[in-house]
Tab-separated table of N, CA and C in Angstrom:
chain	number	residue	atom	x	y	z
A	292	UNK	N	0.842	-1.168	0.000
A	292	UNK	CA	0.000	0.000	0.000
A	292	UNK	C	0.888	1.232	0.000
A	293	UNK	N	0.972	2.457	-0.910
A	293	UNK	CA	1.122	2.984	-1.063
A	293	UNK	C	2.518	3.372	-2.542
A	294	UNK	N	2.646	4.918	-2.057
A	294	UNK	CA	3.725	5.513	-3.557
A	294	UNK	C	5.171	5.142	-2.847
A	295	UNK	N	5.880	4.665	-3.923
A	295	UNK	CA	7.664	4.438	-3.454
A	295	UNK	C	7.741	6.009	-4.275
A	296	UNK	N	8.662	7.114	-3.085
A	296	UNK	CA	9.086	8.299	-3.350
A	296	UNK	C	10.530	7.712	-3.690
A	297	UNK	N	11.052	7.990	-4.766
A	297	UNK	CA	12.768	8.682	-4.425
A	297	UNK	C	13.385	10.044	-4.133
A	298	UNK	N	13.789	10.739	-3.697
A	298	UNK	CA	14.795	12.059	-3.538
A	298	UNK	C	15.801	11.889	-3.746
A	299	UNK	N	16.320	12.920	-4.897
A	299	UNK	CA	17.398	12.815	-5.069
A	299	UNK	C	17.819	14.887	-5.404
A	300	UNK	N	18.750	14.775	-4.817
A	300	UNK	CA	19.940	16.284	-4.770
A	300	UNK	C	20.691	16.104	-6.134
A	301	UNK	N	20.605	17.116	-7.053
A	301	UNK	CA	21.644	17.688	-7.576
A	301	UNK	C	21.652	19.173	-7.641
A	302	UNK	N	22.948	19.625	-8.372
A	302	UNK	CA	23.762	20.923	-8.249
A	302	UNK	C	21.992	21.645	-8.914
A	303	UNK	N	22.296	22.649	-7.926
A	303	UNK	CA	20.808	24.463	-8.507
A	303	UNK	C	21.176	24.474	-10.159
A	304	UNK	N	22.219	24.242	-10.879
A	304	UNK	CA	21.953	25.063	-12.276
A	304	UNK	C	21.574	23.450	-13.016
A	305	UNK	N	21.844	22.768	-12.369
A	305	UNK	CA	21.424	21.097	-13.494
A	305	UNK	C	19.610	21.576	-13.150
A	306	UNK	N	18.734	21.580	-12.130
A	306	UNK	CA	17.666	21.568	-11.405
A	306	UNK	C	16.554	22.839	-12.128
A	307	UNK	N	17.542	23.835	-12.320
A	307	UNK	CA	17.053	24.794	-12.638
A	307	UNK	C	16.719	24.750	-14.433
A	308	UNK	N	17.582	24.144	-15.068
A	308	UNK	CA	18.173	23.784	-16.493
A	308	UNK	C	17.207	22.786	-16.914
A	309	UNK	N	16.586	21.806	-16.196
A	309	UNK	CA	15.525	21.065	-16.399
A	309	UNK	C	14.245	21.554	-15.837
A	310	UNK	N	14.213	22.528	-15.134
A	310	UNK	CA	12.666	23.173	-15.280
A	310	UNK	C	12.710	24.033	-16.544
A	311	UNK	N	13.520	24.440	-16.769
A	311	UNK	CA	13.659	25.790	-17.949
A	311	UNK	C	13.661	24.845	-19.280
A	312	UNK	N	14.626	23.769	-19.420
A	312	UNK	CA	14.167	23.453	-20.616
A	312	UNK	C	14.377	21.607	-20.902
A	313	UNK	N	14.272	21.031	-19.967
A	313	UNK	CA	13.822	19.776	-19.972
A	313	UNK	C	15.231	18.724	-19.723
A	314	UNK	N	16.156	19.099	-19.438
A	314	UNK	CA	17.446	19.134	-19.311
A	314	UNK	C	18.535	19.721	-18.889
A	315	UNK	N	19.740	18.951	-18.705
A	315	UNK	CA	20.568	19.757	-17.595
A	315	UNK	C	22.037	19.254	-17.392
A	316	UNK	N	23.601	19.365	-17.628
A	316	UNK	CA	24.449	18.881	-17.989
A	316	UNK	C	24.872	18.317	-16.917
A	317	UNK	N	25.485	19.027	-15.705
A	317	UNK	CA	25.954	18.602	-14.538
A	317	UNK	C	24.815	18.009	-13.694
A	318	UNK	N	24.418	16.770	-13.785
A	318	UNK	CA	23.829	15.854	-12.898
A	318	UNK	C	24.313	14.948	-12.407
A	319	UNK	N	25.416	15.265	-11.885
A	319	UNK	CA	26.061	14.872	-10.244
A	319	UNK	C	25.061	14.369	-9.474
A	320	UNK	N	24.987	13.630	-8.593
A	320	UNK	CA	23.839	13.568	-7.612
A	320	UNK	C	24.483	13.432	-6.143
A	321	UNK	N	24.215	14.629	-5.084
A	321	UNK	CA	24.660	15.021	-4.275
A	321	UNK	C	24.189	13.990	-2.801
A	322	UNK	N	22.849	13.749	-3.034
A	322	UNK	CA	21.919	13.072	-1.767
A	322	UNK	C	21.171	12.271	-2.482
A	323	UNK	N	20.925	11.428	-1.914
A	323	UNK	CA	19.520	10.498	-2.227
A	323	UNK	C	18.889	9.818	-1.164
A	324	UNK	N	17.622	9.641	-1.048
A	324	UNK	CA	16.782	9.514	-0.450
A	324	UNK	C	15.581	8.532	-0.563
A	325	UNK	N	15.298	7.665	-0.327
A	325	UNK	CA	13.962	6.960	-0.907
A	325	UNK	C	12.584	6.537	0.308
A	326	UNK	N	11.610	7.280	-0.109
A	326	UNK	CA	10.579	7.186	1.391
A	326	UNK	C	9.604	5.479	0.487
A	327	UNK	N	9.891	4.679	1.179
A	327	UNK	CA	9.355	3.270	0.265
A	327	UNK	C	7.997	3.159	-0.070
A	328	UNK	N	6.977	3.819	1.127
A	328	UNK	CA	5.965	2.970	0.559
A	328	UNK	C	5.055	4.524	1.540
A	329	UNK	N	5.679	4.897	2.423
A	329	UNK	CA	4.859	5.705	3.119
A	329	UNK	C	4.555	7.393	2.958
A	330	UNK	N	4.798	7.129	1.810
A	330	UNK	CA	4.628	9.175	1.001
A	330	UNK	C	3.350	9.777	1.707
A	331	UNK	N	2.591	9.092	1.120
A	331	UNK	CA	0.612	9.435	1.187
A	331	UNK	C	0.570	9.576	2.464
A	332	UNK	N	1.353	8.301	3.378
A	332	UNK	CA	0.713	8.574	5.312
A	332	UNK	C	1.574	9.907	5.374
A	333	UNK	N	2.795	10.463	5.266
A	333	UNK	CA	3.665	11.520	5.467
A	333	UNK	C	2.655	12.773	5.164
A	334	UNK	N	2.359	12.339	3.849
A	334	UNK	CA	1.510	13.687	3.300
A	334	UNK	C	0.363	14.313	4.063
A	335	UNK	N	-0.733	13.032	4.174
A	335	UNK	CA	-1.281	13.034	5.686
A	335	UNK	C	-1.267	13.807	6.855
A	336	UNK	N	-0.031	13.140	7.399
A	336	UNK	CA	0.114	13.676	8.573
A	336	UNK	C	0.832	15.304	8.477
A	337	UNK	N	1.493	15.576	7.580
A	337	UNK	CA	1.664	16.878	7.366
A	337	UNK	C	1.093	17.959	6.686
A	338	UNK	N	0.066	17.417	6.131
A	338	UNK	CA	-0.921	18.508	5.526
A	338	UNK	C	-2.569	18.461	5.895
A	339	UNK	N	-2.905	16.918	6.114
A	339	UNK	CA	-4.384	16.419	6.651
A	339	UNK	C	-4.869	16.129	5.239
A	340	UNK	N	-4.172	16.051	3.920
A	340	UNK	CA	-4.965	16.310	2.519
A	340	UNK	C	-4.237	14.762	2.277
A	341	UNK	N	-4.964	13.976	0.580
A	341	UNK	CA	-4.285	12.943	-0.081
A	341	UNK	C	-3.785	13.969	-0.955
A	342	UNK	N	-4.288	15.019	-1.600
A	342	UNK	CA	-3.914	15.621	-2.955
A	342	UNK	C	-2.666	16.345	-2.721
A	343	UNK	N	-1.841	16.606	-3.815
A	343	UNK	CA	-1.098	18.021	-3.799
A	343	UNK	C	-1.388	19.523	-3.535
A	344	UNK	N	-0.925	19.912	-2.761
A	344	UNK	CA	-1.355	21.396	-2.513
A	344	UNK	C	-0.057	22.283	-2.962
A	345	UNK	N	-0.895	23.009	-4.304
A	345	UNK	CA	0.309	24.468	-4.360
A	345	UNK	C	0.984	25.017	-4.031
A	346	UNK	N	2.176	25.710	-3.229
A	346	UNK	CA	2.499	26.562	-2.525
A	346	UNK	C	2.327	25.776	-1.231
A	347	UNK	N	2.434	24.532	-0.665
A	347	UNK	CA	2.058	24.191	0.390
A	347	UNK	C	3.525	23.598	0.869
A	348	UNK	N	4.716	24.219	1.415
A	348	UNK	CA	5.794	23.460	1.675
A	348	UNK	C	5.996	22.256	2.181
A	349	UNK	N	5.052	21.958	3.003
A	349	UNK	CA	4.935	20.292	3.675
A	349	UNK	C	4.589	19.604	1.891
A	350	UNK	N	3.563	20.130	1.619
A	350	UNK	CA	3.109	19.071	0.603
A	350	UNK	C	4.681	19.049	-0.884
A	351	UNK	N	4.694	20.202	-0.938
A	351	UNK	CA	6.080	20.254	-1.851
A	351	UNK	C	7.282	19.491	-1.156
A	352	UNK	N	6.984	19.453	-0.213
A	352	UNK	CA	8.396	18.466	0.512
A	352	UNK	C	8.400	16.599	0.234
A	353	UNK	N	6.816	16.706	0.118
A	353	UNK	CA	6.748	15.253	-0.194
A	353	UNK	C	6.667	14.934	-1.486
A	354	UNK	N	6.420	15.610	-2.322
A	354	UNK	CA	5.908	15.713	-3.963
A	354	UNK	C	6.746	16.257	-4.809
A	355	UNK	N	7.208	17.384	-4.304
A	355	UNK	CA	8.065	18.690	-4.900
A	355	UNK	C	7.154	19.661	-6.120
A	356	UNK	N	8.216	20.360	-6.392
A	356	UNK	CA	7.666	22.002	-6.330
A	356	UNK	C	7.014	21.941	-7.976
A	357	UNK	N	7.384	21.429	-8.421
A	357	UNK	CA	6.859	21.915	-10.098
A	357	UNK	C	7.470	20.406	-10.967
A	358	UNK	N	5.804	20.183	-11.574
A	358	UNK	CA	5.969	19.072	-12.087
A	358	UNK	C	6.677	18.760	-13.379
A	359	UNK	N	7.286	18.052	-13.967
A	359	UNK	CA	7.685	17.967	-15.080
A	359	UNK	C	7.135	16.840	-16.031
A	360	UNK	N	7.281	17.456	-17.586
A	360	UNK	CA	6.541	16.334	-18.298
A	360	UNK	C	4.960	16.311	-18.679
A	361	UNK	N	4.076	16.987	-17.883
A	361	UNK	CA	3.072	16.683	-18.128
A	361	UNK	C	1.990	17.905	-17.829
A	362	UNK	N	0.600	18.413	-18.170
A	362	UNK	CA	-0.271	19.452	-18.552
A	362	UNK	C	-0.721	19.844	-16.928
A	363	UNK	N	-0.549	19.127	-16.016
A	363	UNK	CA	-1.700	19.402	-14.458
A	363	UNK	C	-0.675	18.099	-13.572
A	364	UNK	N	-1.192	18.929	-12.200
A	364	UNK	CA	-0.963	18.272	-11.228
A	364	UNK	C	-1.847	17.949	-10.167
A	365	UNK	N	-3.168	17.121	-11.068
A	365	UNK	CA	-4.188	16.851	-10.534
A	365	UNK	C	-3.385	15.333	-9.806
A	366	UNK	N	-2.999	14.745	-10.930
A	366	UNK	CA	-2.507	13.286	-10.485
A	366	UNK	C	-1.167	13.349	-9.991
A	367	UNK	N	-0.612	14.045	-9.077
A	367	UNK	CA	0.816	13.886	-8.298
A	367	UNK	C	1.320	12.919	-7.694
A	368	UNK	N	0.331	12.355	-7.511
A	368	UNK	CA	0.477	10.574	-6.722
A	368	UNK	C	0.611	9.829	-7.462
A	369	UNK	N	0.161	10.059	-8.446
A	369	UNK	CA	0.582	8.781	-9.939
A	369	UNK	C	2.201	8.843	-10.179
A	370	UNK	N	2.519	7.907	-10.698
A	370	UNK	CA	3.978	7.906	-11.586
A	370	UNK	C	4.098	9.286	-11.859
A	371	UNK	N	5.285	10.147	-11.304
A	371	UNK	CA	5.566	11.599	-11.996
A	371	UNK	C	7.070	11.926	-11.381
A	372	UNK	N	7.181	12.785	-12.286
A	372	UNK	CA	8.610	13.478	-11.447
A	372	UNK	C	8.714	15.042	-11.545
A	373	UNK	N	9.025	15.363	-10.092
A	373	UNK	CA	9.015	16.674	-9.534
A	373	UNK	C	10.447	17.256	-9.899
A	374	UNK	N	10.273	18.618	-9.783
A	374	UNK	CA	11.870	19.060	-9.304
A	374	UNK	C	11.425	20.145	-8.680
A	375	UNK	N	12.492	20.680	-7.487
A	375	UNK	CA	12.624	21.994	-6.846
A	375	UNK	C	13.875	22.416	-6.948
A	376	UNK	N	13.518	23.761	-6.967
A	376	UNK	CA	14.635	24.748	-7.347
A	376	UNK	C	15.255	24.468	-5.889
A	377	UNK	N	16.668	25.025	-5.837
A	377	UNK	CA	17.761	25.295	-4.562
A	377	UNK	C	16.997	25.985	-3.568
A	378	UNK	N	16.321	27.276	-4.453
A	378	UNK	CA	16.069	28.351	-3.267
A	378	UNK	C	14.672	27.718	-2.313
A	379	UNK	N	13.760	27.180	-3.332
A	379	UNK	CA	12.488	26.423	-2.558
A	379	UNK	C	13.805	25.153	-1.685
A	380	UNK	N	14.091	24.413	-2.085
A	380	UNK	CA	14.905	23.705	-1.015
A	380	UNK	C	15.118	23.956	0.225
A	381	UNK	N	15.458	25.023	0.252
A	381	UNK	CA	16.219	25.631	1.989
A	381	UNK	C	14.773	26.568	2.748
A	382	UNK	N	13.654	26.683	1.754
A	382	UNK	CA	12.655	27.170	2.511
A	382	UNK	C	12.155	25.788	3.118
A	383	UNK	N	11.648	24.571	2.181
A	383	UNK	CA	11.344	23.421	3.061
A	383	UNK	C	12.180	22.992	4.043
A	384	UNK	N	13.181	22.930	3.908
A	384	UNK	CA	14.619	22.457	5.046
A	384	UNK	C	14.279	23.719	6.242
A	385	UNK	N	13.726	24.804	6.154
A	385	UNK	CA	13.467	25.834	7.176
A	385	UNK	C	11.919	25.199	7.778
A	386	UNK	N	11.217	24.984	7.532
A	386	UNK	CA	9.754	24.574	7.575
A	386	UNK	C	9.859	23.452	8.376
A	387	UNK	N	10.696	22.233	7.635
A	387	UNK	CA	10.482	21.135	8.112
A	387	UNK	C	11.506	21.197	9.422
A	388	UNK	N	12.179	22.046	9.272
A	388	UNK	CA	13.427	22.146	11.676
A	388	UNK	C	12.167	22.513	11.908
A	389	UNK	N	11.376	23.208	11.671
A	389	UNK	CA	10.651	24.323	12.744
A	389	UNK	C	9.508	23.144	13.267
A	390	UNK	N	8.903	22.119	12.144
A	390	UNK	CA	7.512	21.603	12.208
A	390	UNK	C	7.773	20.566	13.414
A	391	UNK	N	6.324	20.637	14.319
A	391	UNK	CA	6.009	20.151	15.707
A	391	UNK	C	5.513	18.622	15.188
A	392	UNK	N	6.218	17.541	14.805
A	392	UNK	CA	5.435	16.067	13.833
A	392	UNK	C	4.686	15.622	14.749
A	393	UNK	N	4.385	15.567	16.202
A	393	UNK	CA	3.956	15.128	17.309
A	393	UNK	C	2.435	16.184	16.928
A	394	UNK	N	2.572	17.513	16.926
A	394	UNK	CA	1.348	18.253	16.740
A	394	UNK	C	0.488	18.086	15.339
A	395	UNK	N	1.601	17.982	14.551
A	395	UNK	CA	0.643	17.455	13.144
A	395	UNK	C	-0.040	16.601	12.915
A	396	UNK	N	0.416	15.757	13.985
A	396	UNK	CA	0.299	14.351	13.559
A	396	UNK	C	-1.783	13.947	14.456
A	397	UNK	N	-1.471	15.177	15.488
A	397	UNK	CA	-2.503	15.045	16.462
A	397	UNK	C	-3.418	15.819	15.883
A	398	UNK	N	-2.880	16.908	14.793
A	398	UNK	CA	-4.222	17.458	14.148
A	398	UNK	C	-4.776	16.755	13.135
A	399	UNK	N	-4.044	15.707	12.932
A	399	UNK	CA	-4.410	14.796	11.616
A	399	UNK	C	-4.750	13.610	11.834
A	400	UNK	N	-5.162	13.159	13.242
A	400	UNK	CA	-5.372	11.647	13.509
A	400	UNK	C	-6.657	11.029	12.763
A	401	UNK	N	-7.888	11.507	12.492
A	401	UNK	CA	-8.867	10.920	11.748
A	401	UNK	C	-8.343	10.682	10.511
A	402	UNK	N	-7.042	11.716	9.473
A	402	UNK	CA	-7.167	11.174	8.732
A	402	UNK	C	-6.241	9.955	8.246
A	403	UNK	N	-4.802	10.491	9.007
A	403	UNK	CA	-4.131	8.953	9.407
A	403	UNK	C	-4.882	7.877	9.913
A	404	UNK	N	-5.594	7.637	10.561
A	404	UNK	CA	-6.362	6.139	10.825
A	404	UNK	C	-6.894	5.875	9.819
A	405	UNK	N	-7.424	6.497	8.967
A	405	UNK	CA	-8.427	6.119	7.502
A	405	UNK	C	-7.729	5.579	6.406
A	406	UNK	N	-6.191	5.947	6.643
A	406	UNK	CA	-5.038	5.441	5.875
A	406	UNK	C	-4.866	4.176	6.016
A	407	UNK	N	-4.427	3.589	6.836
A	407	UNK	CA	-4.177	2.154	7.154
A	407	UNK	C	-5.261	1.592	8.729
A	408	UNK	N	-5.894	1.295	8.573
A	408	UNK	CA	-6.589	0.443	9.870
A	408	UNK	C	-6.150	-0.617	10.543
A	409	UNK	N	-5.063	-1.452	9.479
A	409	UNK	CA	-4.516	-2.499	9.958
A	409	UNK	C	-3.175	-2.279	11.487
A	410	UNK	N	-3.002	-0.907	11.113
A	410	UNK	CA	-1.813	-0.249	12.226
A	410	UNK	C	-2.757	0.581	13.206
A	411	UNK	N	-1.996	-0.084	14.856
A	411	UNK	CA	-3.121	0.997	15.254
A	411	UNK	C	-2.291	2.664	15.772
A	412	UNK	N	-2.968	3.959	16.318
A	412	UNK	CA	-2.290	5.101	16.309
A	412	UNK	C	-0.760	5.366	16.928
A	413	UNK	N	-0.204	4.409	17.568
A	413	UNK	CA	0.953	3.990	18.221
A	413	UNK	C	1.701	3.649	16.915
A	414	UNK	N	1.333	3.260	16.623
A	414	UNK	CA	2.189	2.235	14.788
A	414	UNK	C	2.340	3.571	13.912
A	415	UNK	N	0.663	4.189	13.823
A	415	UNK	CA	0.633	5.170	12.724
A	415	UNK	C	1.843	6.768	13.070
A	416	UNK	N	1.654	6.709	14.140
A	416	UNK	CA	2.609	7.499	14.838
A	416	UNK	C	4.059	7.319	14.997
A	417	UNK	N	4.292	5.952	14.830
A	417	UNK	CA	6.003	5.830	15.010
A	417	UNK	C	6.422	6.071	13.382
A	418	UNK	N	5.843	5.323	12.478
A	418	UNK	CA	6.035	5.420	11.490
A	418	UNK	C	5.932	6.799	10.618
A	419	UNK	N	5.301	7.661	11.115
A	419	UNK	CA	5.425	9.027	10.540
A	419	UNK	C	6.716	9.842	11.183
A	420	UNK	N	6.610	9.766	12.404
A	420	UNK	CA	8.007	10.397	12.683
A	420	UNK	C	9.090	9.762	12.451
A	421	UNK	N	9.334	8.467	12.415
A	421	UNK	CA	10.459	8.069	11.340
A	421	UNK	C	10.710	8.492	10.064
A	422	UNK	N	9.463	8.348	9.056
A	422	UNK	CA	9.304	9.126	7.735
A	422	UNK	C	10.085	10.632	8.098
A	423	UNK	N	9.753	11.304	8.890
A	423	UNK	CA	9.759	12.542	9.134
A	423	UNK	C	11.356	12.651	9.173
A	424	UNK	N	11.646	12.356	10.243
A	424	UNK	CA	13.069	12.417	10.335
A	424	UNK	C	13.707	12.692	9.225
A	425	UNK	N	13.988	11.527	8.892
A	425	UNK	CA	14.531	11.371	7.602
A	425	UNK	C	14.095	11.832	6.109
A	426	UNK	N	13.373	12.214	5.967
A	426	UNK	CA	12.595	13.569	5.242
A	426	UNK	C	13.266	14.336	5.362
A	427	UNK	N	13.468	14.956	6.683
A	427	UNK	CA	14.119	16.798	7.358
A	427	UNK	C	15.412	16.073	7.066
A	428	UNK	N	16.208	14.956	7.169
A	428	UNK	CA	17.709	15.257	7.439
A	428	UNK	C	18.024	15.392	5.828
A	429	UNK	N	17.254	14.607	4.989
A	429	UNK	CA	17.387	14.862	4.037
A	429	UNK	C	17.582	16.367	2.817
A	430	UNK	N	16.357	17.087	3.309
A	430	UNK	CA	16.508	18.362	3.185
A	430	UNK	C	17.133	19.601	3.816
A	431	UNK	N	17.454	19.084	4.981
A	431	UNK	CA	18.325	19.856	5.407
A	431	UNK	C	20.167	19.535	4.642
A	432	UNK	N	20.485	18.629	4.634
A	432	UNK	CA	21.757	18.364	3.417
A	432	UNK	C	21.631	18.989	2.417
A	433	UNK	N	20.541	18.770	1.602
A	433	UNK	CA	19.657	19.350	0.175
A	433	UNK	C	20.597	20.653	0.498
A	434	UNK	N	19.908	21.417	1.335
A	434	UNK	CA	19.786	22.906	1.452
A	434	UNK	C	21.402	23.373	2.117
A	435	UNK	N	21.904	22.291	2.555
A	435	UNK	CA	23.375	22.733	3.380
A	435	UNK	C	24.355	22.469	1.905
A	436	UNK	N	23.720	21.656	1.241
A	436	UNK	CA	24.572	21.865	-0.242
A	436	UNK	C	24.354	22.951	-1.450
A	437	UNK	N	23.190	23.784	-0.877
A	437	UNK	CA	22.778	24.370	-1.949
A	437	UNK	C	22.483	23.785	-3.102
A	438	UNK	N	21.582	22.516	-3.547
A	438	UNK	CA	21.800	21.885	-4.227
A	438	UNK	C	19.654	22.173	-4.004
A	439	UNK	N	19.169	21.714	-5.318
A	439	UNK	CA	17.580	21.407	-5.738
A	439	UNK	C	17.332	19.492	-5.983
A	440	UNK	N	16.050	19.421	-5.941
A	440	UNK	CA	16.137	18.267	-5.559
A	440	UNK	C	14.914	17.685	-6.677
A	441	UNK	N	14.946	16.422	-6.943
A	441	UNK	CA	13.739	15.738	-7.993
A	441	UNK	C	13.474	14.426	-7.251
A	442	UNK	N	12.169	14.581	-7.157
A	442	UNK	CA	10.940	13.640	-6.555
A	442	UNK	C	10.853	12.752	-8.211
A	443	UNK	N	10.886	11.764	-7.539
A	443	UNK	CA	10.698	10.281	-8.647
A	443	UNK	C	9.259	9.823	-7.805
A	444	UNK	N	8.192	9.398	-8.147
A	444	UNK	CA	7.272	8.520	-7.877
A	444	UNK	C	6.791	7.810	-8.346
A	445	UNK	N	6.890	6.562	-7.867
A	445	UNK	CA	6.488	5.096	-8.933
A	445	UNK	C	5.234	4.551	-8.106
């Protein structure tokens, strides 16, 4: 049940070079990251939504910032790939030190339980702040490299 995320860091002008024109020379890859199966509960617990939200840094943290390849980002949960610029990088890496996962998680408990029933809120709860963690350490590197980042979702 659920989306396998990858994250992956490369250099701001490769990141930037493929939003601008679909490509990008220096793709080095600085970090990588892979959230396996638990994107949607993350998303969840950090936004209370299944969908993508615009401008929503939690939700761009799990999805990323601007889609590539395709007309809408109605279907973000489907097979797609994201990229964020450097500078959105270090705003999520700011967002995600600051965010309370214990408080999110408590404003979002109806809709985390509706996610999996088979786990009960003890389960649904360890497993998001693990996600979490490692989410933030991730973007915080992202952003300590100055580097933009592309969301793979299969």
């Amino acid at each position: 049940m659920g989306i396998i995320a990858n994250y992956t860091a490369y250099p701001a002008d490769y990141i930037d070079a493929v939003i601008r024109d679909g490509d990008g020379e220096n793709d080095t890859e600085l970090a990588e990251y892979g959230l396996e199966k638990d994107s949607l509960l993350l998303h969840r617990a950090l936004t209370g939504a299944d969908d993508f939200i615009a401008g929503n840094l939690f939700s761009e943290a799990i999805i990323g910032s601007e889609l590539l390849g395709a007309d809408d980002e109605d279907d973000a949960f489907d097979a797609s790939i994201f990229a964020t610029p450097a500078a959105r990088v270090a705003e999520i890496a700011a967002v995600l030190d600051r965010a309370d996962i214990d408080a999110l998680i408590m404003q979002h408990t109806a809709v985390l339980q509706d996610y999996d029933r088979q786990d009960d809120a003890d389960g649904l709860r360890a497993r998001c702040q693990a996600c979490f963690a490692e989410l933030r350490a991730f973007y915080r590197q992202a952003a300590d490299l100055g580097a933009g980042v592309m969301v793979s979702r299969m």
